[in-house]
Short mmCIF file of C-alpha atoms (C1' of nucleotides) in Angstrom, two decimals:
data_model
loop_
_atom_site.label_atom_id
_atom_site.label_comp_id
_atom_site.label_asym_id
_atom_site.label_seq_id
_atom_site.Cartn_x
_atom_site.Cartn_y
_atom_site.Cartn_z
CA UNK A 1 63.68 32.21 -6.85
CA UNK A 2 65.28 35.29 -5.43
CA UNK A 3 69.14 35.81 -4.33
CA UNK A 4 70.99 33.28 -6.42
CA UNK A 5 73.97 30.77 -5.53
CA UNK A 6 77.53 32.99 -6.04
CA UNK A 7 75.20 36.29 -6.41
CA UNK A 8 77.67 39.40 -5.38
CA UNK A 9 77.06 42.72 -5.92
CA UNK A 10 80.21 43.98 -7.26
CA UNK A 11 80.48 41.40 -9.83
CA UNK A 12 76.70 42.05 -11.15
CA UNK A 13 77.67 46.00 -11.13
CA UNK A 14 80.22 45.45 -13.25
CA UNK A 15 78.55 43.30 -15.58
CA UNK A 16 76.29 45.57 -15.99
CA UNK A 17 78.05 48.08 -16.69
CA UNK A 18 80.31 46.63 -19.36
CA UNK A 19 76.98 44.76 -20.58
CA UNK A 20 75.47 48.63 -21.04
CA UNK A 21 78.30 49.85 -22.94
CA UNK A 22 78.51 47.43 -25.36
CA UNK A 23 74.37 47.39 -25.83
CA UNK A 24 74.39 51.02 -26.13
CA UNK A 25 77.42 51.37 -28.51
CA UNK A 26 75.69 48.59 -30.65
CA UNK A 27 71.90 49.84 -30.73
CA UNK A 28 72.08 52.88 -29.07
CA UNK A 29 70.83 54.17 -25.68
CA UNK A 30 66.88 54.72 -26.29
CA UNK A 31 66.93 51.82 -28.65
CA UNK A 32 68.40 49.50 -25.84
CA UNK A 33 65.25 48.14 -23.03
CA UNK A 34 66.32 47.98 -19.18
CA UNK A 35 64.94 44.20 -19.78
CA UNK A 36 67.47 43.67 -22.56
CA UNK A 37 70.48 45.02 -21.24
CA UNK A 38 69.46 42.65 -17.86
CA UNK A 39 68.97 39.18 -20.21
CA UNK A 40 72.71 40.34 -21.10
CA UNK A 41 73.86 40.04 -17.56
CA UNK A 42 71.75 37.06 -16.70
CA UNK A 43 69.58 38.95 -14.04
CA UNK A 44 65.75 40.36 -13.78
CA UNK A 45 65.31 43.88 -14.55
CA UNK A 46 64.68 44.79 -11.31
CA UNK A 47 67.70 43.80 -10.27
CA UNK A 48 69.26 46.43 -12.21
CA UNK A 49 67.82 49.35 -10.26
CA UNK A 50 69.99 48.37 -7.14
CA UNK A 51 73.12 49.66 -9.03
CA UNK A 52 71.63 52.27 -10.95
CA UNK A 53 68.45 54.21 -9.67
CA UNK A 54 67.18 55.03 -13.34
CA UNK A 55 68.36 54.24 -16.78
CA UNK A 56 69.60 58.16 -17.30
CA UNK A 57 71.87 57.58 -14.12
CA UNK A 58 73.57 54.45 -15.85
CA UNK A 59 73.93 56.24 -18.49
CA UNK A 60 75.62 59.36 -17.15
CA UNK A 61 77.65 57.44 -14.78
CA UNK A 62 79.45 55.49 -18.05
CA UNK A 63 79.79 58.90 -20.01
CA UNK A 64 81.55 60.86 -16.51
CA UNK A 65 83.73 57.96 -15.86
CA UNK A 66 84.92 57.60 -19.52
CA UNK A 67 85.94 61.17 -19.61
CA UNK A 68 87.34 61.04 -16.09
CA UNK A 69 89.30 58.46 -17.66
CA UNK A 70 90.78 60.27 -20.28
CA UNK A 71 91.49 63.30 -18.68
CA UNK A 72 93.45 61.05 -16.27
CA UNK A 73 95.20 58.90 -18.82
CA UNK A 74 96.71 62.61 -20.26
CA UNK A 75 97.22 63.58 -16.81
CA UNK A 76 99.59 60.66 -16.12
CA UNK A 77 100.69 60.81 -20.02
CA UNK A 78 101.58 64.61 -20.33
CA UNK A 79 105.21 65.27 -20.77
CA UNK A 80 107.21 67.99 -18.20
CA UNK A 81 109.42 70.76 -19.92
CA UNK A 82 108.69 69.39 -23.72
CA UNK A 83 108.31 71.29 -26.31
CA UNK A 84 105.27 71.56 -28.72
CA UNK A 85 106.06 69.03 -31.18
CA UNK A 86 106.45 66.67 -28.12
CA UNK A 87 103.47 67.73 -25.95
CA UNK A 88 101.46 67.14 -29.41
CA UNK A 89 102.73 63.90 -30.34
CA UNK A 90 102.24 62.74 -26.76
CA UNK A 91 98.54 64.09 -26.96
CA UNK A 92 98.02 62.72 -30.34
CA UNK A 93 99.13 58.95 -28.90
CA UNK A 94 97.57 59.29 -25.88
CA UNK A 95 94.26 60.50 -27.45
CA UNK A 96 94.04 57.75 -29.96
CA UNK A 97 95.28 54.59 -27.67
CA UNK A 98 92.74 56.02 -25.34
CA UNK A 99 90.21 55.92 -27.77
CA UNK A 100 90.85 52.89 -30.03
CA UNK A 101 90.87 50.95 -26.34
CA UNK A 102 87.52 52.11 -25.25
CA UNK A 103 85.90 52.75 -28.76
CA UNK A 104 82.59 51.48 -27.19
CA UNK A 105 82.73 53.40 -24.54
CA UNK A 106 83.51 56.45 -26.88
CA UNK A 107 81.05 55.76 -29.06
CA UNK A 108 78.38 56.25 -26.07
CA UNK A 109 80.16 59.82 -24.69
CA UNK A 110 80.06 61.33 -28.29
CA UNK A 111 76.49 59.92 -29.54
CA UNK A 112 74.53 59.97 -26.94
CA UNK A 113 74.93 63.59 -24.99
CA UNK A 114 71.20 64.64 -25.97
CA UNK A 115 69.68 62.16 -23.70
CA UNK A 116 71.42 63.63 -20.89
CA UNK A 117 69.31 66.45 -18.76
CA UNK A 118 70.33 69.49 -18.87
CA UNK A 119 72.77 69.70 -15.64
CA UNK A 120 74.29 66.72 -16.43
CA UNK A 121 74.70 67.60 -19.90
CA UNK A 122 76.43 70.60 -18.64
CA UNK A 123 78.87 68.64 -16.47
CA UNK A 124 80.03 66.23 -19.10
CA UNK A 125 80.46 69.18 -21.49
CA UNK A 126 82.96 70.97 -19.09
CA UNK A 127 84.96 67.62 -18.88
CA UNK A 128 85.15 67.56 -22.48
CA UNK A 129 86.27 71.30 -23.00
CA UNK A 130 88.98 71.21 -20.24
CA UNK A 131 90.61 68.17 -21.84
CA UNK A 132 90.10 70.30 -25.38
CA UNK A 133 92.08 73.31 -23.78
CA UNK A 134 94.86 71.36 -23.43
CA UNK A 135 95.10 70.63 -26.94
CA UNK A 136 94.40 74.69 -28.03
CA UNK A 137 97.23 75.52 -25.29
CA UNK A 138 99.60 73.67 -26.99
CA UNK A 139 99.07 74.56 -30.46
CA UNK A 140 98.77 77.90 -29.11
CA UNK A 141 102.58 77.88 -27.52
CA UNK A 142 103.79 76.49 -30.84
CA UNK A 143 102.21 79.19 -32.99
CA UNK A 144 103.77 81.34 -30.91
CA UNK A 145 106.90 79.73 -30.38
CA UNK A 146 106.54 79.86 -34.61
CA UNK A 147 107.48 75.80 -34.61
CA UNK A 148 104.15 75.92 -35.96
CA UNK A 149 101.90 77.20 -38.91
CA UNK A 150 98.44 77.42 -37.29
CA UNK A 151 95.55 79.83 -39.53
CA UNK A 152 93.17 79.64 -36.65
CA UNK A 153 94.24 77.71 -33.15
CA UNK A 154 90.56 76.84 -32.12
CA UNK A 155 89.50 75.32 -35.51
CA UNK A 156 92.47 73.30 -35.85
CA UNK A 157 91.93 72.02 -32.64
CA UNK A 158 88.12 70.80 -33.36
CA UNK A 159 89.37 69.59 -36.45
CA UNK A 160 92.53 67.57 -34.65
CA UNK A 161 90.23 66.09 -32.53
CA UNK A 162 87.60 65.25 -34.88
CA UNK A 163 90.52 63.26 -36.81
CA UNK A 164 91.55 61.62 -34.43
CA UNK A 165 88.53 60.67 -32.97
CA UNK A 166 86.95 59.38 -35.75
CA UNK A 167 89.35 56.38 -35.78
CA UNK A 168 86.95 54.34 -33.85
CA UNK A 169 84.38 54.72 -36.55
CA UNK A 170 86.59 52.44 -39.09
CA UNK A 171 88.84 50.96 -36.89
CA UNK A 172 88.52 47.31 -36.14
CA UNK A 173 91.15 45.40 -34.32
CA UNK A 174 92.84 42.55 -36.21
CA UNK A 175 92.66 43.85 -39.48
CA UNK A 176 94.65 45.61 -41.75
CA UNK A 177 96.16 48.20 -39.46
CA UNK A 178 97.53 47.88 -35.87
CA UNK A 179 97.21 50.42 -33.41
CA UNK A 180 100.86 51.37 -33.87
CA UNK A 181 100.40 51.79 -37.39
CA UNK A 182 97.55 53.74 -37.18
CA UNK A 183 99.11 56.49 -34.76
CA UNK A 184 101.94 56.88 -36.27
CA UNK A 185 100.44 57.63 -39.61
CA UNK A 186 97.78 59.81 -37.98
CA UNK A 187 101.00 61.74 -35.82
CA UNK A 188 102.58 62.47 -39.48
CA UNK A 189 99.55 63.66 -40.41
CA UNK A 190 99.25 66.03 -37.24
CA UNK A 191 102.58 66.93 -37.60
CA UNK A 192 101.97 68.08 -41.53
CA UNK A 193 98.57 69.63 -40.82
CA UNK A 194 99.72 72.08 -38.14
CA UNK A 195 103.07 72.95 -40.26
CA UNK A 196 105.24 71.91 -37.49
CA UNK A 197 109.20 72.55 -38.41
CA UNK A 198 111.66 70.11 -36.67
CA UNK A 199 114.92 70.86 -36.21
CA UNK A 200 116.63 67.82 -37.41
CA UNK A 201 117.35 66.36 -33.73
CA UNK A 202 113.93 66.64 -32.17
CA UNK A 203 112.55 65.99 -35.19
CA UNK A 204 114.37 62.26 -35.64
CA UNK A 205 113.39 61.68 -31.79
CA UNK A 206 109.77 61.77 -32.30
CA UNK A 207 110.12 59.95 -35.27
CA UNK A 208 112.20 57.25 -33.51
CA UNK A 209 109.46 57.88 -30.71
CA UNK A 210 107.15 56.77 -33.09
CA UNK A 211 108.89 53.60 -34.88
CA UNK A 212 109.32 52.54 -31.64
CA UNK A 213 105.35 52.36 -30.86
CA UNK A 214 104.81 50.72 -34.74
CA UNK B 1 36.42 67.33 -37.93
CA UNK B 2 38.86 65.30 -41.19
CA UNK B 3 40.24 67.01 -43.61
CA UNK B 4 41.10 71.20 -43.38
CA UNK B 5 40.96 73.60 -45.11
CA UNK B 6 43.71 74.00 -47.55
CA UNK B 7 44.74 71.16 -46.50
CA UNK B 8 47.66 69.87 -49.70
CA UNK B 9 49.46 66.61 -49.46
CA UNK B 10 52.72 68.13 -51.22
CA UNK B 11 52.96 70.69 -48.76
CA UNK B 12 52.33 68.22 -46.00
CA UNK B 13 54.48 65.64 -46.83
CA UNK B 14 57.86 68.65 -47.28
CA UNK B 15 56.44 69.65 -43.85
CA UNK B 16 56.90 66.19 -42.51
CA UNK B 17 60.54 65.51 -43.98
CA UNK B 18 61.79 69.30 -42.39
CA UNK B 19 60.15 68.55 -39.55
CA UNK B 20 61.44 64.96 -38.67
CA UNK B 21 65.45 66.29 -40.02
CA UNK B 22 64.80 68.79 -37.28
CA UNK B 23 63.40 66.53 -34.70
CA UNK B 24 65.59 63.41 -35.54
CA UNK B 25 69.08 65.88 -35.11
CA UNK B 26 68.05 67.04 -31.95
CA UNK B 27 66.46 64.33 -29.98
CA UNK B 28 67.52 60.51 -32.15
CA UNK B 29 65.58 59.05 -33.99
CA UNK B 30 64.59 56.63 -31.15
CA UNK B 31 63.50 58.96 -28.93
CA UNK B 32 61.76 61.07 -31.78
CA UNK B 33 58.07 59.74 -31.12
CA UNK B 34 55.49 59.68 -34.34
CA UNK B 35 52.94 62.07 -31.82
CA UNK B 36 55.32 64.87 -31.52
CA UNK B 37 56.44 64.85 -35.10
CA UNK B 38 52.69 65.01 -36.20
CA UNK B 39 52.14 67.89 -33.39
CA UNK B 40 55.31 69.61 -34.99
CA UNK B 41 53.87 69.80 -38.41
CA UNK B 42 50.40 70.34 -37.10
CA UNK B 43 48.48 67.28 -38.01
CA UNK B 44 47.05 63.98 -36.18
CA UNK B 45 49.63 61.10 -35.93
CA UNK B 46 47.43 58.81 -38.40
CA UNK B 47 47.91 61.35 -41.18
CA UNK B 48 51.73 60.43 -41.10
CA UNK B 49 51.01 57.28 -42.37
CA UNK B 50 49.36 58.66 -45.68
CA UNK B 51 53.15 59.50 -46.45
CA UNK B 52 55.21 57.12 -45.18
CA UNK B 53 54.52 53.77 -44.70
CA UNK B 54 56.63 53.28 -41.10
CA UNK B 55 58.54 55.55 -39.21
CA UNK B 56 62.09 53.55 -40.48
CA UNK B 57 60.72 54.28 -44.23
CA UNK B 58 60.76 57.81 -43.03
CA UNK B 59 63.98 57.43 -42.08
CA UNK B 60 65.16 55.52 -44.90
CA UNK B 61 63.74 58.35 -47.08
CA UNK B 62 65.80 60.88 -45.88
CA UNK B 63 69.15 58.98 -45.99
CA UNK B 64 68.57 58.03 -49.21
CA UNK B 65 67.92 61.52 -50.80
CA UNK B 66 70.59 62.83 -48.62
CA UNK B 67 73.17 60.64 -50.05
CA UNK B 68 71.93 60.97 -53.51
CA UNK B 69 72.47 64.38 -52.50
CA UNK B 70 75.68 64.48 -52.10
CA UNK B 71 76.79 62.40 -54.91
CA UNK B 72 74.79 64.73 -57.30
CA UNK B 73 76.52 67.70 -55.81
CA UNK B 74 79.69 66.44 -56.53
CA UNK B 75 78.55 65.27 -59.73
CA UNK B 76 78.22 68.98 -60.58
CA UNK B 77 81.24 70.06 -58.99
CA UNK B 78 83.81 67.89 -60.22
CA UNK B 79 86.27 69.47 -62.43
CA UNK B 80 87.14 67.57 -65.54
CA UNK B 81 90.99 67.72 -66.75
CA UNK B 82 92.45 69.27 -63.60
CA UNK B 83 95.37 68.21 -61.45
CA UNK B 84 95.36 66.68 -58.38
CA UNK B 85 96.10 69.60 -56.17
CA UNK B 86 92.51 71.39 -57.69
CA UNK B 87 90.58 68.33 -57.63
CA UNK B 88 91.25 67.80 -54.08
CA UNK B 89 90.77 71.12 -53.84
CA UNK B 90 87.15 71.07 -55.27
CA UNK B 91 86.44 68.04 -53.50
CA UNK B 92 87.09 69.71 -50.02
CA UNK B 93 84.86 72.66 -51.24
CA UNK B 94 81.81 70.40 -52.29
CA UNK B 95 81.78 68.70 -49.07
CA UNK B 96 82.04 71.43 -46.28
CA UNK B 97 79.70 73.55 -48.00
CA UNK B 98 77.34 70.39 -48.51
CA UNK B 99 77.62 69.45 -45.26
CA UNK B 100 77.01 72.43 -43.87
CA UNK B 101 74.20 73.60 -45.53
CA UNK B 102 72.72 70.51 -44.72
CA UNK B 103 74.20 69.86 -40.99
CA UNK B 104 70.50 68.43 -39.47
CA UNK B 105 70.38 66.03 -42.60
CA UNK B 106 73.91 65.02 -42.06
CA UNK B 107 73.41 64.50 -38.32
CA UNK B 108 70.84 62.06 -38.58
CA UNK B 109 72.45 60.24 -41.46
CA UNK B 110 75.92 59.48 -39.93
CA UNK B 111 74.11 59.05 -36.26
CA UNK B 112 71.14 56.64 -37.12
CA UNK B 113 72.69 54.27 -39.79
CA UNK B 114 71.78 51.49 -36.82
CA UNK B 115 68.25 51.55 -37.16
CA UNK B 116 67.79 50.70 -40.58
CA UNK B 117 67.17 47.43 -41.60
CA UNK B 118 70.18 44.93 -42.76
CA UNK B 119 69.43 45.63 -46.43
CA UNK B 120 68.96 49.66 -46.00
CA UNK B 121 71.77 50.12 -43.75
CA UNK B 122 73.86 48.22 -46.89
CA UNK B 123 71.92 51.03 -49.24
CA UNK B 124 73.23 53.46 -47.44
CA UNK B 125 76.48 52.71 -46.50
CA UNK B 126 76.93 51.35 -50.77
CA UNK B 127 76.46 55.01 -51.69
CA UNK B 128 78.70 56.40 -48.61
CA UNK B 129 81.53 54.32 -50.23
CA UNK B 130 80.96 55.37 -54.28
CA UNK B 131 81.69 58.47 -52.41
CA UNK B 132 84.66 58.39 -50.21
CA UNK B 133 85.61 56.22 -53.37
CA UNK B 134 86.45 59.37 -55.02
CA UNK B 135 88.35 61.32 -52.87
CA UNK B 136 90.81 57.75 -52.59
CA UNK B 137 91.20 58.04 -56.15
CA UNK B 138 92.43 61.88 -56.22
CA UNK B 139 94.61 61.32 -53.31
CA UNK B 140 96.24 58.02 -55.39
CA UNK B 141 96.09 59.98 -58.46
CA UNK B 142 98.49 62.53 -56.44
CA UNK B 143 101.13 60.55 -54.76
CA UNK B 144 101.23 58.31 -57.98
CA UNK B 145 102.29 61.63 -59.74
CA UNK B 146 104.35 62.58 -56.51
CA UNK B 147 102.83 65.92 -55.80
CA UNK B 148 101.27 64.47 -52.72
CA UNK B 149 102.87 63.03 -50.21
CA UNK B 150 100.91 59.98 -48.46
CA UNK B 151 101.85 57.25 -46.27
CA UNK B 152 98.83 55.55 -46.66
CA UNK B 153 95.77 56.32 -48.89
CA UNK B 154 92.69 55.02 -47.42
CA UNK B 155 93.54 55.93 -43.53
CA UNK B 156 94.58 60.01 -45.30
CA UNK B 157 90.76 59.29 -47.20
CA UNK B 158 88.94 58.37 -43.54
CA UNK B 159 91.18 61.26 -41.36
CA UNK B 160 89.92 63.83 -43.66
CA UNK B 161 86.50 63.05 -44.23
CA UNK B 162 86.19 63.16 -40.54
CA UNK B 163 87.94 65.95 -39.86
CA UNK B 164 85.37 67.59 -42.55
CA UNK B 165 82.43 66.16 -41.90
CA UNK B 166 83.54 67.05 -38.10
CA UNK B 167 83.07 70.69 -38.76
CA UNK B 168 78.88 69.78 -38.14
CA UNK B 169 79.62 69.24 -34.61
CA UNK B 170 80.69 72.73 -33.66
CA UNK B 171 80.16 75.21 -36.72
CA UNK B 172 76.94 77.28 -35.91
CA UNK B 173 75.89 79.51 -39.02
CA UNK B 174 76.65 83.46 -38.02
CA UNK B 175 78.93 83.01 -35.10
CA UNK B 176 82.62 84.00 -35.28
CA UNK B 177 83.23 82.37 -38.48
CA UNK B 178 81.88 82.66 -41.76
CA UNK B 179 81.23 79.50 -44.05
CA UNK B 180 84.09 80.79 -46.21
CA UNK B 181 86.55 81.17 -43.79
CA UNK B 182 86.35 78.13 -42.40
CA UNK B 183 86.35 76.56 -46.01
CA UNK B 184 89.41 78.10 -46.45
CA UNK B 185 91.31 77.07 -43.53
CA UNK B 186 90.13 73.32 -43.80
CA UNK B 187 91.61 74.05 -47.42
CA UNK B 188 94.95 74.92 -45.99
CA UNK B 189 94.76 72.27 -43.08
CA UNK B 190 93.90 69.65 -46.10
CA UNK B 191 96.88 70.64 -48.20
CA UNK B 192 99.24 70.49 -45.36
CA UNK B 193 97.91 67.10 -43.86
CA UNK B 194 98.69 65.88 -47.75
CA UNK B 195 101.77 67.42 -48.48
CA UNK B 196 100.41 68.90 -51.08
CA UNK B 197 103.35 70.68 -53.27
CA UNK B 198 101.97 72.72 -55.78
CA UNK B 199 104.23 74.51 -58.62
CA UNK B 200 103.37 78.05 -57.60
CA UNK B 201 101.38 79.12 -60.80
CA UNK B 202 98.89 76.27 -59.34
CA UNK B 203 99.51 76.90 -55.99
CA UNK B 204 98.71 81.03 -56.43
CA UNK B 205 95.69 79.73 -58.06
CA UNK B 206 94.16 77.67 -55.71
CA UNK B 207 94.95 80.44 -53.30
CA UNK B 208 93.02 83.04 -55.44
CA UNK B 209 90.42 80.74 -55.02
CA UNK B 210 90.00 79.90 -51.97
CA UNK B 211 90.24 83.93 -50.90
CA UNK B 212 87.47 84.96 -53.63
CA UNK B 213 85.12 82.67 -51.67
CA UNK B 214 86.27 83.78 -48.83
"C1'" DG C 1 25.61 69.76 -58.59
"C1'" DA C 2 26.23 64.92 -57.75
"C1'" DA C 3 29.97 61.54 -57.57
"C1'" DT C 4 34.55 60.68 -56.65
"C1'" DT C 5 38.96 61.19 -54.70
"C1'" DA C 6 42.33 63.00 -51.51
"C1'" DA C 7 43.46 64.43 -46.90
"C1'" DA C 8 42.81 64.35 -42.49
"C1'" DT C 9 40.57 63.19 -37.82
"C1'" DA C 10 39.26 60.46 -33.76
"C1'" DA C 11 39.60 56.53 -31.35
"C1'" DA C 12 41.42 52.43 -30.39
"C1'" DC C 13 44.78 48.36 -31.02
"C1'" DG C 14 48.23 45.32 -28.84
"C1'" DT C 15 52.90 45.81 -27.24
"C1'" DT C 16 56.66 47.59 -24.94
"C1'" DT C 17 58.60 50.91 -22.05
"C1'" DG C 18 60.98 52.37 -17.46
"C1'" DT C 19 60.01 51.61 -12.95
"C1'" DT C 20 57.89 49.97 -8.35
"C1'" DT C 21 56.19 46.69 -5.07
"C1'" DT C 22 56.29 42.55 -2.71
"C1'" DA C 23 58.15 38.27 -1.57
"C1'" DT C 24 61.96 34.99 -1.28
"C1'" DT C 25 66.47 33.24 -0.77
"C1'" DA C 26 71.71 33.33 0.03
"C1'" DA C 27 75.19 35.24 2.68
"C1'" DT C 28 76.71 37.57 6.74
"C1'" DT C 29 76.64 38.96 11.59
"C1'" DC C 30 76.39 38.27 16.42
"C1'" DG D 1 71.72 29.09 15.09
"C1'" DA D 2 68.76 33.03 15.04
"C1'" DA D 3 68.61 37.67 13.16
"C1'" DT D 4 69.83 40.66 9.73
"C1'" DT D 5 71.27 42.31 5.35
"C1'" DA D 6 72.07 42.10 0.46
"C1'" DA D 7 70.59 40.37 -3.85
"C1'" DT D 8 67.37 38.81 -6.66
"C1'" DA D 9 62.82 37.04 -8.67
"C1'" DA D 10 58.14 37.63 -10.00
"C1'" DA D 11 54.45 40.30 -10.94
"C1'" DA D 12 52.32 44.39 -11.70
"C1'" DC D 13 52.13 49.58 -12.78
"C1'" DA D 14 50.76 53.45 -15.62
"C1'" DA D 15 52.40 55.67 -19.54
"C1'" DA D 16 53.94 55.82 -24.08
"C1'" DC D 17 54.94 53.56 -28.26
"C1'" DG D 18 54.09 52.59 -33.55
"C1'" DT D 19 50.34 51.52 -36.11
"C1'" DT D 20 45.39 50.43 -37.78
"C1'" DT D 21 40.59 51.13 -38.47
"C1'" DA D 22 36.60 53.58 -39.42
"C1'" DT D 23 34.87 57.91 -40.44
"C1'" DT D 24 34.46 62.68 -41.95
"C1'" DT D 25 35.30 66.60 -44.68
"C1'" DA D 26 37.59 69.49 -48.51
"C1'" DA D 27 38.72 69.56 -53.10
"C1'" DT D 28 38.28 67.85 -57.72
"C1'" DT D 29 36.01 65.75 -61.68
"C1'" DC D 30 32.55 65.18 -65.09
#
DNA sequence: GAATTAAATAAACGTTTGTTTTATTAATTC
DNA sequence: GAATTAATAAAACAAACGTTTATTTAATTC
């Protein structure tokens, strides 16, 4: 056999491509075979290297589109003339939902950088620290603005972001916890952790904000 | 030629382990091939096998003592008939300075826990639990006795073991920061992100603390 | 100092890997 | 409806993989 009956190339593309994520989230990139991931999609192995010219190139292709992705979702989520507390707590929501939506697909961009060459290493990195900047900025403009009690701006940052990220390593939808729940006990948390002071009415709006979500 | 001169199997087999926690945090475990670890410590890739029976026992090995590692240490560290505030306190102590010390180690056992066998993978992730088993007890311990304020114990356990354990990812030893400073602000994050409200004889206490390591 | 044990080598095992080549068929174009 | 293009199958590639076997040499024991 060769072409098959209903065979089109965008559908097999993106059958592959969720096919990868979920393979490489589950058993890792190295530990996942070319020939596996194409028994997944129903298709020889060959037949994978008309989408993707090497396994590397898959590979990089899911990690720049995921971050693409987020940097995007903040770009569209990122609210005009706030103030810290707000530009946090919409960073904090978007950053989670983001994450808890595509926790495969995270899973692969944070565990599986160092089989990445070099360059592309490199490029992915850059992505990654631009959409960390924006999180340093704002703390930044709230230490300053003294609505928040930050020791160190760039460590609180990593450690935000470690937080937050981590939700997808215990997270599993349909249990305990819904996804409303779980950001608006992790946007307390923020809140607490950088020492933010609310004046009473901003401070009721982003709780409101959040009961809303929950 | 066989065997070499001064040739010692203790020596060889500590040369193996430091070698693969070195190889096995940089490249994966996967991608870690039995050849270059035996090139690494200098010997011929059968002589591996003297030691360790396959390349997941290897593995397996260094999880386990890792994680026995790490309840031991805070076996020692634990204070007995303290409050809350200090046990939390200690707890945050034991495990950034653990985890630091030991970041390789701790890379490979948080990144390869999927390619262990069913049974070792439950081993492991048993004695993760006794762990993070503690910390949920001081943080119940503390809102029970309302010097803690938590909205929800076991998601307050998971963000701050992450954010912790997080500090691996970036901390490099003699950069900007010094092992004690960054103990100290994760301190100060951790009592924040708690609502931690400490009488002030306590709370100048901890504080002393946390400066004399620092 | 001969016998024994421990430690390592050298070479090969079968299998799997990512990838390439060649051939074949379905869909599209003119 | 013939020609062309896109998609796939089937088979093969060399290289690398974890592991085993047989052998050799250094160190230890008695």
């Amino acid at each position: 056999m060769a072409r098959t009956t209903g065979s089109d190339g965008e559908k097999t593309e993106s059958a592959i491509r969720e096919a990868a994520v979920t393979l490489m989230a589950r058993y890792g990139y190295e530990a996942m075979s070319m020939r596996q991931l194409a028994a997944e999609v129903g298709v020889q192995a060959a037949a994978l290297y008309r989408y993707f010219p090497t396994k590397e190139d898959l590979l990089f292709t899911l990690m720049r589109e995921h971050m693409e992705g987020l940097i995007q979702a903040w770009d569209s989520a990122r609210p005009v003339n706030a103030s810290p507390a707000q530009r946090l707590s919409a960073y904090v929501e978007n950053h989670i939902a983001f994450h808890i939506e595509r926790r495969h697909a995270t899973h692969v961009s944070n565990m599986e950088l160092r089989s990445l060459s070099p360059e592309r290493l490199t490029r992915i990195l850059r992505m990654r620290t631009a959409y960390e900047k924006e999180l340093r900025a704002i703390l930044r403009d709230g230490a300053e603005a003294d609505v928040f009690s930050i020791d160190d701006t760039g460590l609180t940052a990593m450690a935000l972001i470690q937080m937050m990220t981590g939700v997808i390593v215990w997270f599993r939808p349909g249990e305990r916890l819904s996804i409303a729940e779980v950001t608006a006990t992790y946007l307390s948390m923020t809140m607490r952790l950088v020492g933010a002071r609310m004046e009473t009415e901003e401070a009721r709006h982003v709780h409101e904000h959040a009961q809303l979500r929950a």
